[in-house]
Coordinates of C-alpha atoms in Angstrom, one line a residue:
Chain A
M1 CA -117.0 -55.7 -19.7
S2 CA -116.5 -52.7 -17.6
A3 CA -114.2 -54.7 -15.4
F4 CA -111.9 -55.2 -18.4
V5 CA -112.0 -51.5 -19.3
E6 CA -111.1 -50.7 -15.7
L7 CA -108.2 -53.2 -15.8
A8 CA -107.0 -51.7 -19.1
R9 CA -107.2 -48.2 -17.8
R10 CA -105.2 -49.0 -14.6
N11 CA -102.5 -50.8 -16.6
M12 CA -102.4 -48.4 -19.5
S13 CA -98.7 -48.0 -19.4
V14 CA -98.1 -51.8 -19.5
L15 CA -100.4 -52.0 -22.5
I16 CA -98.6 -49.2 -24.2
A17 CA -95.3 -50.9 -23.6
W18 CA -96.6 -54.1 -25.2
G19 CA -98.0 -52.0 -28.0
I20 CA -94.5 -50.7 -28.6
V21 CA -93.2 -54.2 -28.7
L22 CA -95.6 -55.1 -31.5
V23 CA -94.8 -52.0 -33.5
L24 CA -91.0 -52.6 -33.2
F25 CA -91.4 -56.2 -34.1
A26 CA -93.5 -55.3 -37.2
A27 CA -90.9 -52.7 -38.2
G28 CA -88.1 -55.4 -37.8
V29 CA -90.0 -57.9 -40.0
A30 CA -90.7 -55.1 -42.6
V31 CA -87.0 -54.5 -42.9
S32 CA -85.9 -58.1 -43.1
H33 CA -87.9 -61.3 -43.4
N34 CA -85.3 -63.1 -41.3
F35 CA -86.4 -61.1 -38.3
A36 CA -89.3 -63.5 -37.7
A37 CA -87.1 -66.6 -38.0
P38 CA -87.5 -68.8 -34.9
S39 CA -83.8 -69.1 -34.2
Y40 CA -83.3 -65.3 -34.5
L41 CA -86.3 -64.6 -32.3
R42 CA -85.0 -67.1 -29.8
T43 CA -81.6 -65.4 -29.5
L44 CA -83.3 -62.0 -29.3
L45 CA -85.6 -63.1 -26.5
I46 CA -82.8 -64.7 -24.6
T47 CA -80.8 -61.5 -24.6
A48 CA -84.1 -59.8 -23.5
S49 CA -84.4 -62.3 -20.7
F50 CA -81.1 -61.2 -19.2
I51 CA -82.4 -57.7 -18.9
G52 CA -85.7 -59.2 -17.6
F53 CA -84.0 -61.3 -14.9
V54 CA -82.1 -58.3 -13.4
G55 CA -85.2 -56.2 -14.1
F56 CA -87.1 -58.4 -11.7
G57 CA -85.0 -57.4 -8.8
Q58 CA -84.9 -53.8 -10.0
T59 CA -88.7 -53.7 -10.3
L60 CA -89.0 -54.7 -6.6
C61 CA -86.5 -52.0 -5.5
I62 CA -88.1 -49.3 -7.7
L63 CA -91.6 -50.3 -6.3
T64 CA -90.4 -49.3 -2.9
G65 CA -89.0 -46.1 -4.1
G66 CA -85.4 -47.2 -4.3
I67 CA -83.0 -48.6 -6.9
D68 CA -80.2 -51.1 -7.0
L69 CA -77.1 -49.7 -8.7
S70 CA -74.9 -52.5 -7.3
M71 CA -76.4 -55.1 -9.6
P72 CA -73.7 -54.9 -12.3
S73 CA -70.9 -55.9 -9.9
V74 CA -73.0 -58.7 -8.4
L75 CA -73.7 -60.0 -11.9
A76 CA -70.0 -59.8 -12.8
G77 CA -69.0 -61.2 -9.5
S78 CA -71.2 -64.2 -9.8
A79 CA -69.9 -64.9 -13.3
V80 CA -66.2 -64.3 -12.4
L81 CA -66.3 -66.4 -9.3
T82 CA -68.0 -69.2 -11.1
A83 CA -65.5 -69.1 -14.0
Y84 CA -62.5 -69.1 -11.6
L85 CA -63.7 -71.5 -8.9
A86 CA -65.7 -74.1 -10.8
G87 CA -62.9 -75.2 -13.0
G88 CA -65.2 -75.7 -16.0
T89 CA -66.8 -78.9 -14.6
T90 CA -70.4 -79.4 -13.7
E91 CA -69.4 -80.8 -10.3
G92 CA -67.3 -77.8 -9.6
F93 CA -70.2 -75.6 -10.6
V94 CA -72.5 -77.3 -8.2
H95 CA -70.0 -76.6 -5.4
T96 CA -69.8 -72.9 -6.2
I97 CA -73.6 -72.4 -6.3
P98 CA -74.0 -72.2 -2.4
V99 CA -71.0 -69.9 -2.2
I100 CA -72.4 -67.4 -4.7
I101 CA -75.9 -67.5 -3.3
S102 CA -74.5 -66.8 0.2
L103 CA -72.4 -63.9 -1.0
A104 CA -75.4 -62.5 -2.9
L105 CA -77.5 -62.8 0.2
V106 CA -74.9 -61.0 2.3
I107 CA -74.6 -58.2 -0.3
G108 CA -78.4 -57.8 -0.5
V109 CA -78.7 -57.8 3.3
I110 CA -76.0 -55.2 3.7
N111 CA -77.7 -53.0 1.0
G112 CA -81.1 -53.5 2.5
I113 CA -80.2 -52.9 6.1
A114 CA -78.2 -49.7 5.3
I115 CA -81.1 -48.4 3.3
A116 CA -83.9 -49.4 5.6
Y117 CA -82.3 -48.9 9.0
A118 CA -79.5 -46.4 8.6
N119 CA -81.4 -44.2 6.2
V120 CA -78.7 -44.2 3.6
P121 CA -80.3 -43.1 0.3
P122 CA -80.5 -46.2 -2.1
I123 CA -78.7 -44.4 -4.9
I124 CA -75.7 -43.7 -2.6
M125 CA -75.6 -47.1 -0.8
T126 CA -75.9 -49.2 -4.0
L127 CA -73.5 -46.9 -5.9
G128 CA -70.9 -47.3 -3.1
M129 CA -71.5 -51.0 -2.9
N130 CA -71.0 -51.3 -6.7
G131 CA -67.7 -49.4 -6.4
A132 CA -66.6 -51.5 -3.5
L133 CA -67.4 -54.8 -5.3
Q134 CA -65.9 -53.6 -8.5
G135 CA -62.7 -52.8 -6.7
L136 CA -62.7 -56.2 -5.0
L137 CA -63.3 -58.0 -8.4
L138 CA -60.4 -56.0 -10.0
V139 CA -58.1 -57.1 -7.2
Y140 CA -59.3 -60.7 -7.6
T141 CA -59.0 -60.8 -11.4
N142 CA -56.2 -58.3 -11.9
G143 CA -58.4 -56.8 -14.6
G144 CA -58.2 -60.0 -16.7
V145 CA -60.8 -62.1 -18.5
A146 CA -61.7 -65.6 -17.4
A147 CA -62.8 -68.0 -20.1
Q148 CA -63.7 -71.3 -18.5
P149 CA -67.4 -71.4 -17.9
P150 CA -68.8 -74.7 -16.7
A151 CA -70.1 -76.8 -19.5
A152 CA -73.4 -77.1 -17.7
L153 CA -74.1 -73.4 -18.1
N154 CA -73.4 -73.5 -21.8
A155 CA -75.7 -76.4 -22.1
F156 CA -78.5 -74.7 -20.1
V157 CA -78.3 -71.5 -22.1
S158 CA -78.5 -73.2 -25.4
G159 CA -80.7 -76.0 -24.3
S160 CA -84.4 -76.6 -25.0
F161 CA -87.3 -78.4 -23.6
F162 CA -89.7 -79.6 -26.2
G163 CA -88.3 -77.0 -28.6
V164 CA -88.7 -74.1 -26.2
S165 CA -85.5 -72.5 -24.8
L166 CA -84.8 -73.4 -21.2
V167 CA -83.8 -69.8 -20.5
L168 CA -87.1 -68.6 -21.8
L169 CA -89.1 -71.2 -19.8
T170 CA -87.3 -70.0 -16.7
W171 CA -88.2 -66.4 -17.6
L172 CA -91.8 -67.4 -18.0
L173 CA -91.8 -69.1 -14.6
V174 CA -90.2 -66.0 -13.0
A175 CA -92.7 -63.7 -14.7
A176 CA -95.6 -65.9 -13.4
A177 CA -94.2 -66.1 -9.9
A178 CA -93.5 -62.3 -9.9
T179 CA -97.0 -61.4 -11.1
L180 CA -98.5 -63.7 -8.5
M181 CA -96.4 -62.4 -5.7
L182 CA -97.0 -58.7 -6.6
G183 CA -100.7 -59.0 -7.3
W184 CA -102.0 -61.7 -5.0
T185 CA -99.9 -62.0 -1.9
T186 CA -99.8 -60.0 1.3
F187 CA -96.2 -59.2 0.8
G188 CA -96.9 -57.8 -2.7
R189 CA -99.6 -55.5 -1.2
R190 CA -97.2 -54.4 1.5
L191 CA -94.6 -53.6 -1.1
Y192 CA -97.0 -51.3 -3.0
A193 CA -98.1 -49.7 0.3
V194 CA -94.6 -48.9 1.4
G195 CA -93.8 -47.6 -2.0
T196 CA -96.8 -45.4 -2.2
N197 CA -96.6 -43.9 1.3
P198 CA -94.2 -45.3 3.9
I199 CA -95.7 -43.3 6.7
A200 CA -99.2 -44.4 6.0
A201 CA -97.9 -48.0 5.6
A202 CA -96.2 -47.8 9.0
L203 CA -99.3 -46.4 10.6
A204 CA -101.3 -49.3 9.1
G205 CA -99.0 -51.7 11.0
I206 CA -96.6 -52.7 8.2
N207 CA -93.0 -53.3 9.3
V208 CA -91.8 -50.9 6.7
R209 CA -88.1 -51.5 7.3
R210 CA -88.4 -55.2 6.9
V211 CA -90.3 -54.8 3.7
V212 CA -87.7 -52.4 2.3
V213 CA -84.8 -54.8 2.9
I214 CA -86.3 -57.7 0.9
P215 CA -86.2 -56.2 -2.6
Y216 CA -82.4 -55.6 -2.3
I217 CA -81.9 -59.3 -1.3
V218 CA -84.0 -60.4 -4.3
S219 CA -82.1 -58.0 -6.6
A220 CA -78.7 -59.4 -5.5
L221 CA -79.9 -63.0 -6.0
S222 CA -81.4 -62.2 -9.4
A223 CA -78.2 -60.5 -10.4
A224 CA -76.2 -63.5 -9.4
L225 CA -78.5 -65.8 -11.4
T226 CA -78.2 -63.5 -14.4
G227 CA -74.5 -63.6 -14.0
W228 CA -74.6 -67.4 -14.5
L229 CA -76.7 -67.1 -17.6
V230 CA -74.6 -64.4 -19.2
L231 CA -71.5 -66.5 -18.5
G232 CA -73.1 -69.4 -20.2
F233 CA -74.1 -67.2 -23.1
L234 CA -70.8 -65.3 -23.6
G235 CA -68.5 -68.1 -22.6
Q236 CA -66.3 -65.6 -20.6
A237 CA -66.4 -63.4 -17.5
F238 CA -64.9 -60.0 -16.8
V239 CA -65.3 -57.2 -14.3
N240 CA -67.3 -54.9 -16.5
M241 CA -69.7 -57.4 -18.1
G242 CA -72.6 -56.3 -16.0
D243 CA -72.4 -52.5 -16.7
E244 CA -74.6 -52.6 -19.8
Y245 CA -77.4 -54.1 -17.7
L246 CA -77.6 -51.2 -15.3
F247 CA -79.1 -48.8 -17.9
S248 CA -81.1 -51.5 -19.5
S249 CA -82.8 -52.7 -16.3
A250 CA -83.7 -49.2 -15.2
I251 CA -85.0 -48.3 -18.6
A252 CA -86.9 -51.5 -18.9
V253 CA -88.7 -50.9 -15.6
A254 CA -89.4 -47.3 -16.6
I255 CA -90.8 -48.4 -20.0
G256 CA -93.0 -50.9 -18.2
G257 CA -94.7 -48.0 -16.5
A258 CA -93.4 -48.2 -13.0
S259 CA -93.0 -44.9 -11.2
I260 CA -89.5 -44.2 -9.9
L261 CA -91.2 -42.8 -6.9
G262 CA -92.5 -46.2 -6.0
G263 CA -96.0 -47.6 -5.5
R264 CA -96.9 -48.2 -9.2
G265 CA -95.9 -50.8 -11.8
N266 CA -95.7 -54.5 -12.3
Y267 CA -93.3 -57.1 -13.7
I268 CA -95.3 -57.7 -16.9
G269 CA -94.4 -54.1 -17.8
T270 CA -90.7 -54.7 -17.2
V271 CA -90.9 -57.8 -19.4
A272 CA -92.3 -55.6 -22.2
G273 CA -89.6 -53.1 -21.5
A274 CA -86.8 -55.7 -21.7
I275 CA -88.2 -56.9 -25.1
V276 CA -88.4 -53.3 -26.4
L277 CA -84.8 -52.7 -25.6
A278 CA -83.7 -56.0 -27.2
L279 CA -85.7 -55.2 -30.3
V280 CA -84.1 -51.8 -30.6
A281 CA -80.7 -53.3 -30.2
A282 CA -81.5 -55.8 -33.0
I283 CA -83.1 -53.3 -35.4
L284 CA -80.5 -50.6 -35.3
P285 CA -77.7 -52.7 -36.8
M286 CA -80.0 -53.3 -39.8
F287 CA -79.6 -49.7 -40.6
S288 CA -75.8 -49.9 -40.0
L289 CA -76.2 -48.0 -36.7
G290 CA -73.8 -49.0 -33.9
T291 CA -73.1 -48.4 -30.2
A292 CA -73.5 -44.6 -30.4
A293 CA -76.9 -44.8 -32.0
L294 CA -77.9 -47.5 -29.5
K295 CA -77.0 -45.4 -26.5
V296 CA -78.7 -42.3 -27.9
S297 CA -81.8 -44.4 -28.6
Y298 CA -81.9 -45.9 -25.1
G299 CA -81.6 -42.4 -23.6
L300 CA -84.3 -40.9 -25.8
I301 CA -86.6 -43.9 -25.0
L302 CA -86.1 -43.4 -21.3
L303 CA -86.8 -39.7 -21.6
A304 CA -89.9 -40.3 -23.6
T305 CA -91.3 -42.9 -21.2
V306 CA -90.5 -40.7 -18.2
I307 CA -92.3 -37.7 -19.8
I308 CA -95.3 -39.8 -20.9
G309 CA -95.4 -41.4 -17.5
R310 CA -95.6 -38.0 -15.9
Q311 CA -98.6 -37.1 -18.0
Q312 CA -100.2 -40.3 -17.0
A313 CA -99.5 -39.8 -13.3
A314 CA -100.9 -36.2 -13.5
R315 CA -104.1 -37.5 -15.0
T316 CA -104.8 -40.1 -12.3
Chain B
M1 CA -89.0 -21.5 33.3
S2 CA -86.2 -19.7 35.1
A3 CA -83.8 -17.4 33.2
A4 CA -80.9 -19.7 33.9
A5 CA -82.7 -22.7 32.3
D6 CA -83.7 -20.5 29.3
T7 CA -80.1 -19.5 28.6
G8 CA -79.0 -23.1 29.1
K9 CA -81.5 -24.3 26.5
A10 CA -80.5 -21.5 24.1
R11 CA -76.9 -22.3 24.4
R12 CA -77.5 -26.0 23.6
A13 CA -79.7 -25.0 20.7
G14 CA -76.8 -22.9 19.4
L15 CA -74.4 -25.8 19.8
G16 CA -76.9 -28.0 18.0
S17 CA -77.1 -25.8 14.9
R18 CA -73.4 -25.5 14.9
L19 CA -73.1 -29.3 15.1
R20 CA -75.1 -29.5 11.9
T21 CA -72.3 -27.7 10.0
V22 CA -69.6 -30.1 11.4
P23 CA -69.8 -32.4 8.4
L24 CA -68.6 -29.4 6.3
L25 CA -65.4 -29.4 8.2
M26 CA -64.8 -33.1 8.1
P27 CA -63.1 -33.2 4.6
Y28 CA -60.2 -31.1 6.1
L29 CA -59.9 -33.8 8.8
Y30 CA -59.8 -36.5 6.1
I31 CA -57.1 -34.5 4.2
A32 CA -55.0 -34.1 7.3
A33 CA -55.3 -37.8 8.2
F34 CA -54.5 -39.0 4.6
A35 CA -51.7 -36.5 4.2
I36 CA -50.1 -37.5 7.5
T37 CA -50.3 -41.2 6.5
I38 CA -48.7 -40.5 3.2
L39 CA -46.0 -38.3 4.6
A40 CA -45.2 -40.9 7.2
L41 CA -44.9 -43.8 4.8
Q42 CA -44.0 -42.4 1.4
P43 CA -43.3 -38.7 1.6
A44 CA -41.9 -38.6 -1.9
L45 CA -45.5 -38.8 -3.2
I46 CA -46.4 -35.3 -2.2
A47 CA -43.3 -33.7 -0.8
S48 CA -41.7 -31.9 -3.7
K49 CA -43.2 -28.9 -5.7
D50 CA -43.1 -30.7 -9.1
V51 CA -44.9 -33.8 -7.7
L52 CA -47.4 -31.5 -5.9
D53 CA -48.2 -29.7 -9.2
G54 CA -48.7 -33.0 -10.9
R55 CA -51.1 -34.2 -8.1
L56 CA -53.0 -31.0 -8.1
S57 CA -53.4 -31.1 -11.9
L58 CA -55.1 -34.5 -11.5
I59 CA -57.4 -33.1 -8.7
V60 CA -58.6 -30.0 -10.6
P61 CA -61.1 -31.8 -12.9
L62 CA -62.7 -33.6 -10.0
A63 CA -62.7 -30.4 -8.0
L64 CA -64.5 -28.6 -10.8
A65 CA -67.0 -31.4 -11.3
A66 CA -67.7 -31.6 -7.6
Y67 CA -68.1 -27.9 -7.3
G68 CA -70.9 -28.0 -9.9
Q69 CA -72.4 -31.2 -8.5
T70 CA -72.7 -29.4 -5.1
F71 CA -75.3 -26.9 -6.5
V72 CA -77.4 -29.8 -7.8
I73 CA -77.2 -31.9 -4.7
V74 CA -78.0 -29.0 -2.4
T75 CA -81.4 -28.8 -4.3
R76 CA -82.1 -32.4 -3.5
G77 CA -81.2 -33.4 -7.0
I78 CA -78.4 -35.4 -8.6
D79 CA -76.5 -34.9 -11.9
L80 CA -75.4 -38.2 -13.6
S81 CA -75.2 -36.6 -17.0
L82 CA -71.7 -35.1 -16.3
G83 CA -70.3 -38.4 -17.2
G84 CA -71.6 -38.3 -20.7
L85 CA -71.0 -34.6 -21.0
M86 CA -67.3 -34.8 -20.0
S87 CA -66.8 -37.7 -22.5
L88 CA -68.5 -35.7 -25.3
C89 CA -66.5 -32.6 -24.5
S90 CA -63.2 -34.6 -24.4
A91 CA -64.2 -36.2 -27.8
L92 CA -65.0 -32.8 -29.4
L93 CA -61.9 -31.1 -28.1
C94 CA -59.7 -33.8 -29.7
T95 CA -61.5 -33.9 -33.1
H96 CA -63.5 -31.1 -34.4
L97 CA -62.8 -28.5 -31.7
N98 CA -59.0 -28.5 -31.7
F99 CA -58.4 -25.1 -33.4
A100 CA -54.9 -24.1 -32.7
G101 CA -53.4 -20.8 -31.7
P102 CA -55.6 -18.0 -30.4
L103 CA -58.7 -19.8 -31.8
V104 CA -58.4 -22.1 -28.8
F105 CA -60.6 -19.6 -27.0
V106 CA -63.3 -20.5 -29.5
D107 CA -62.9 -24.1 -28.5
I108 CA -63.2 -23.3 -24.8
A109 CA -66.2 -21.0 -25.3
A110 CA -68.0 -23.6 -27.4
I111 CA -67.4 -26.3 -24.8
L112 CA -68.6 -24.2 -22.0
A113 CA -71.7 -23.2 -24.1
L114 CA -72.4 -26.8 -24.7
G115 CA -72.2 -27.5 -21.0
A116 CA -74.6 -24.6 -20.3
L117 CA -77.0 -25.9 -22.9
V118 CA -77.0 -29.5 -21.5
G119 CA -77.5 -28.1 -18.1
F120 CA -80.4 -26.0 -19.4
I121 CA -82.1 -29.0 -20.9
N122 CA -81.6 -31.0 -17.6
G123 CA -82.8 -28.1 -15.5
A124 CA -85.9 -27.5 -17.7
L125 CA -86.9 -31.2 -17.6
I126 CA -86.4 -31.4 -13.9
G127 CA -87.6 -27.9 -12.9
Y128 CA -90.5 -27.3 -15.3
L129 CA -91.7 -30.8 -16.2
R130 CA -91.0 -31.9 -12.7
L131 CA -89.4 -35.1 -13.7
E132 CA -87.1 -37.1 -11.3
P133 CA -83.5 -35.8 -11.5
F134 CA -82.1 -39.4 -11.3
L135 CA -84.0 -40.5 -14.4
V136 CA -83.6 -37.3 -16.4
T137 CA -79.8 -37.2 -15.9
L138 CA -79.6 -41.0 -16.4
A139 CA -81.2 -40.4 -19.8
T140 CA -79.0 -37.4 -20.8
W141 CA -76.0 -39.4 -19.6
T142 CA -76.8 -42.2 -22.0
I143 CA -77.6 -39.8 -24.9
L144 CA -74.4 -37.7 -24.3
S145 CA -72.3 -40.9 -24.0
G146 CA -73.7 -42.1 -27.3
L147 CA -72.9 -38.8 -28.9
A148 CA -69.4 -39.1 -27.6
F149 CA -69.0 -42.5 -29.2
A150 CA -70.3 -41.0 -32.4
V151 CA -67.8 -38.2 -32.4
L152 CA -64.8 -40.4 -31.3
P153 CA -65.5 -44.1 -31.5
I154 CA -62.0 -45.1 -30.2
E155 CA -59.6 -43.4 -28.0
G156 CA -57.3 -41.0 -29.8
G157 CA -57.3 -37.6 -31.3
A158 CA -55.5 -34.7 -29.9
P159 CA -56.5 -31.3 -28.4
A160 CA -55.0 -28.0 -29.6
P161 CA -51.4 -27.7 -28.4
S162 CA -52.0 -24.2 -27.1
L163 CA -54.7 -25.7 -24.8
I164 CA -52.2 -28.1 -23.3
A165 CA -49.6 -25.4 -23.0
G166 CA -52.0 -22.9 -21.6
L167 CA -53.2 -25.1 -18.8
S168 CA -50.0 -26.4 -17.5
G169 CA -47.0 -25.0 -15.7
D170 CA -46.8 -22.0 -13.5
L171 CA -48.3 -18.5 -13.5
L172 CA -46.3 -16.0 -11.4
G173 CA -44.4 -18.9 -9.7
I174 CA -47.5 -20.8 -8.5
P175 CA -48.7 -23.9 -10.3
K176 CA -51.8 -23.1 -12.4
S177 CA -53.6 -26.0 -11.0
G178 CA -53.1 -24.6 -7.5
L179 CA -54.4 -21.3 -8.7
V180 CA -57.6 -22.9 -10.0
I181 CA -58.2 -24.5 -6.6
L182 CA -57.5 -21.3 -4.7
L183 CA -59.9 -19.5 -7.1
L184 CA -62.6 -22.0 -6.4
F185 CA -62.2 -21.5 -2.6
A186 CA -62.1 -17.7 -3.1
A187 CA -65.2 -17.8 -5.3
W188 CA -67.0 -19.7 -2.5
I189 CA -66.5 -17.0 0.0
W190 CA -68.5 -14.7 -2.2
L191 CA -70.9 -17.4 -3.5
R192 CA -72.2 -18.5 -0.1
R193 CA -73.7 -15.1 0.6
T194 CA -75.5 -14.8 -2.7
T195 CA -79.3 -15.1 -3.0
F196 CA -78.6 -17.7 -5.6
F197 CA -77.0 -20.1 -3.2
T198 CA -79.3 -19.5 -0.2
D199 CA -82.2 -20.0 -2.6
L200 CA -80.8 -23.3 -3.7
M201 CA -80.4 -24.4 -0.1
A202 CA -84.0 -23.3 0.7
T203 CA -85.2 -25.2 -2.4
G204 CA -83.5 -28.4 -1.2
S205 CA -84.5 -28.0 2.4
D206 CA -88.2 -27.5 1.8
E207 CA -89.2 -26.8 -1.7
H208 CA -92.8 -25.9 -1.0
R209 CA -92.0 -23.5 1.8
A210 CA -89.2 -21.9 -0.2
W211 CA -91.8 -21.3 -3.0
L212 CA -94.2 -19.8 -0.5
T213 CA -91.5 -17.4 0.7
G214 CA -91.0 -16.2 -2.8
V215 CA -88.1 -18.3 -4.1
F216 CA -88.3 -18.9 -7.9
V217 CA -87.9 -22.6 -7.4
R218 CA -88.1 -23.6 -11.1
R219 CA -85.6 -20.9 -12.1
R220 CA -83.2 -21.8 -9.4
K221 CA -83.3 -25.4 -10.3
I222 CA -82.5 -24.6 -13.9
Q223 CA -79.6 -22.4 -12.8
A224 CA -78.3 -25.2 -10.5
Y225 CA -78.1 -27.6 -13.4
V226 CA -76.7 -25.1 -15.9
W227 CA -73.9 -24.3 -13.4
S228 CA -73.3 -28.0 -12.7
S229 CA -72.9 -28.8 -16.4
T230 CA -70.8 -25.7 -17.1
F231 CA -68.4 -26.7 -14.4
A232 CA -68.3 -30.2 -15.7
A233 CA -67.5 -28.9 -19.1
A234 CA -64.7 -26.8 -17.6
A235 CA -63.5 -29.9 -15.9
S236 CA -63.3 -31.8 -19.2
I237 CA -61.3 -28.9 -20.7
W238 CA -58.7 -29.2 -18.0
L239 CA -58.8 -33.0 -18.1
T240 CA -58.3 -33.1 -21.9
A241 CA -55.4 -30.7 -21.6
Q242 CA -53.8 -33.0 -19.0
T243 CA -54.3 -36.3 -20.8
A244 CA -53.6 -34.7 -24.2
S245 CA -55.9 -37.2 -25.9
G246 CA -59.6 -38.0 -26.1
S247 CA -61.7 -40.8 -24.9
P248 CA -65.4 -41.5 -25.4
R249 CA -65.8 -42.9 -21.9
I250 CA -63.5 -40.7 -19.9
G251 CA -66.3 -39.0 -18.0
D252 CA -68.0 -42.1 -16.5
E253 CA -65.7 -42.5 -13.5
Y254 CA -66.4 -38.8 -12.6
I255 CA -70.0 -39.6 -11.7
L256 CA -69.2 -41.7 -8.7
A257 CA -66.1 -39.6 -7.9
S258 CA -68.0 -36.3 -7.9
I259 CA -70.7 -37.6 -5.7
V260 CA -68.2 -39.1 -3.2
A261 CA -66.3 -35.8 -3.2
V262 CA -69.5 -33.9 -2.4
V263 CA -70.5 -36.4 0.3
L264 CA -67.0 -36.3 1.8
G265 CA -67.2 -32.6 1.7
G266 CA -70.1 -32.8 4.1
T267 CA -72.9 -31.5 1.9
S268 CA -76.1 -33.3 2.8
I269 CA -77.3 -35.8 0.2
F270 CA -80.8 -34.9 1.2
G271 CA -80.2 -31.3 0.2
G272 CA -80.5 -28.0 2.1
L273 CA -77.1 -27.7 3.6
G274 CA -73.9 -27.6 1.5
S275 CA -70.7 -25.9 0.7
A276 CA -68.9 -25.9 -2.7
A277 CA -65.6 -25.3 -1.0
S278 CA -66.0 -28.3 1.2
S279 CA -66.7 -30.3 -2.0
V280 CA -63.3 -29.2 -3.4
A281 CA -61.8 -30.3 -0.1
G282 CA -63.7 -33.6 -0.5
A283 CA -62.3 -33.9 -4.0
I284 CA -58.7 -33.5 -2.6
A285 CA -59.4 -36.1 0.1
F286 CA -60.9 -38.4 -2.5
M287 CA -57.8 -38.2 -4.8
L288 CA -55.6 -38.8 -1.8
I289 CA -57.1 -42.3 -1.3
P290 CA -55.2 -43.9 -4.2
M291 CA -52.0 -42.4 -2.8
V292 CA -52.7 -43.8 0.6
V293 CA -53.3 -47.2 -1.0
Y294 CA -50.0 -46.9 -2.7
A295 CA -48.2 -45.7 0.4
L296 CA -49.7 -48.7 2.3
D297 CA -48.2 -50.9 -0.4
L298 CA -51.6 -52.3 -1.6
E299 CA -52.5 -53.0 -5.2
S300 CA -53.8 -50.0 -6.9
F301 CA -57.1 -51.8 -7.6
W302 CA -57.9 -51.4 -3.9
S303 CA -58.5 -47.7 -4.5
I304 CA -61.8 -48.3 -6.2
C305 CA -63.1 -50.6 -3.5
I306 CA -62.0 -48.2 -0.7
Q307 CA -63.6 -45.2 -2.5
G308 CA -66.9 -47.1 -2.5
V309 CA -66.7 -48.0 1.2
V310 CA -65.6 -44.5 2.1
L311 CA -68.8 -43.1 0.3
V312 CA -71.1 -45.2 2.4
L313 CA -69.2 -44.6 5.7
A314 CA -69.1 -40.8 5.0
V315 CA -72.9 -40.7 4.4
V316 CA -73.6 -42.7 7.5
A317 CA -71.2 -40.4 9.5
N318 CA -72.8 -37.3 8.2
A319 CA -76.3 -38.6 9.0
I320 CA -75.3 -39.4 12.5
V321 CA -73.8 -36.0 13.1
Q322 CA -76.8 -34.3 11.7
T323 CA -79.2 -36.4 13.7
I324 CA -77.3 -35.5 16.9
G325 CA -77.4 -31.8 15.9
A326 CA -81.2 -31.9 15.1
R327 CA -81.9 -33.6 18.4
R328 CA -79.9 -31.1 20.4
Q329 CA -81.9 -28.3 18.8
S330 CA -85.3 -29.5 19.8

């Protein structure tokens, strides 16, 4: 019994995040019965999953005390390149997959190496990379919108397996893999060690630089993957399509209880954070509140979670 | 150790500490390089007085924003909220706060007061509650951006005509935009010797030690953010007068731009060493990049890409120079 209490105490922020999910869900159902309709929930969770997928990479970066601000352009780049190069066919799409994955790897490696080996602060490096990629995409697309997603992507995003959305199943798999990796592997332990105290980690024999590079590679790959999914969902690709996910991913990780200073947090919290944000975005329109209210709400939520998180950290 | 070896070591130490201020001179190098390129390829872009006035008018908002951002970065912080603040101020100036005639001073005072208030909130959260600057200013950016959308959902509106007239043209034969920039440089000469700025540098360099030597760290942090936001508000006043219309997202591009300008100016992103004047020079260098792109006959979209690359290269360059300087001192 005490083991459970201990587990609960150490993951208090994650539990609070899921508590907020339940409260918001109850509020939504109270306002409109359709809120609990399976098709509505499915769409809501799919939009949450997009935040969740980029949130995975972001969680890893934040755990090591960094952040990936280049994610929006990688997401948009993946979607734009797929829309332009694949020609709408499944075969074309299959041919673009290795191209996009290689590009994402390159971007992640450049980010990681600059941050780990050249001591460029993560905010600066990823901000600069985002600008550089955004510029390249603008040159490539001439600022236009591409609207020819491969049919395979549309099918995947709207498809189901035994009634459960394929996207949500993928999210479940990613969440399971993430939790396993963070909690039960040597790499996960090294990640937390580096995030908590890089000097102590180095003294303990961990190759800190190598550990710091990996989250940025994962983040670039998860952003590319999310780009495919958003392309399948929206049916079009444009340069700024990833911008909204920058705030959302950072706020989701913060809601989940991860400390921006690194060393604390896990992906289950980020999942809760992503669902909280999706719920807020779904509930506000029910009160006829639009973009303005959404932005203000997100900002207030971030502030609240940061302040509460500080009180938590001060207590431990 | 012999006397000769001692003086040799002291001289190298002096050179080392001087090397650490080299990054603050680099923006002038960039300006020279860019200006020479432009003059060589397309001199019409900056050669005549009218064109120069137009260019300077575009630079002033960034120069003001970078000036303020310097105070914050010197304390090891960052101010992302200026994006939302500038958008909100632009929206307000074109809707509710566009009183005409002499009442335009009410508009200006109100906007600057709003800037100070936002800065105070940022500073209090960061200085007193000891929250991370990145997260706090990210949150306030989102909130302010949302408020901007609430005030002005779509681009439009118009500022007071007296504002537009008052901030354009010449004063005593010199373009007003040029005067603003000269004023910023002149103010720096006084500012760099104030306790305010040296305290900020001490806070950014080693906060605990600064506190031990009697620096009111929390108060200084609040002041840094108050000044940063007030300058950003001033930047938005100038910007709105230039564009003569409002936009709820006009401030967003100034976040990356102000940080690049500060970095190009040579201020260390790790805090401790900085110069607001160099940031103004960095802003000028930054705004020259699109002109270089144009002079080189590339599509204008390349500017954004190059600005991102320049940011990273400038940080790496500054870091290298500072490491050399630190090594020579020891």
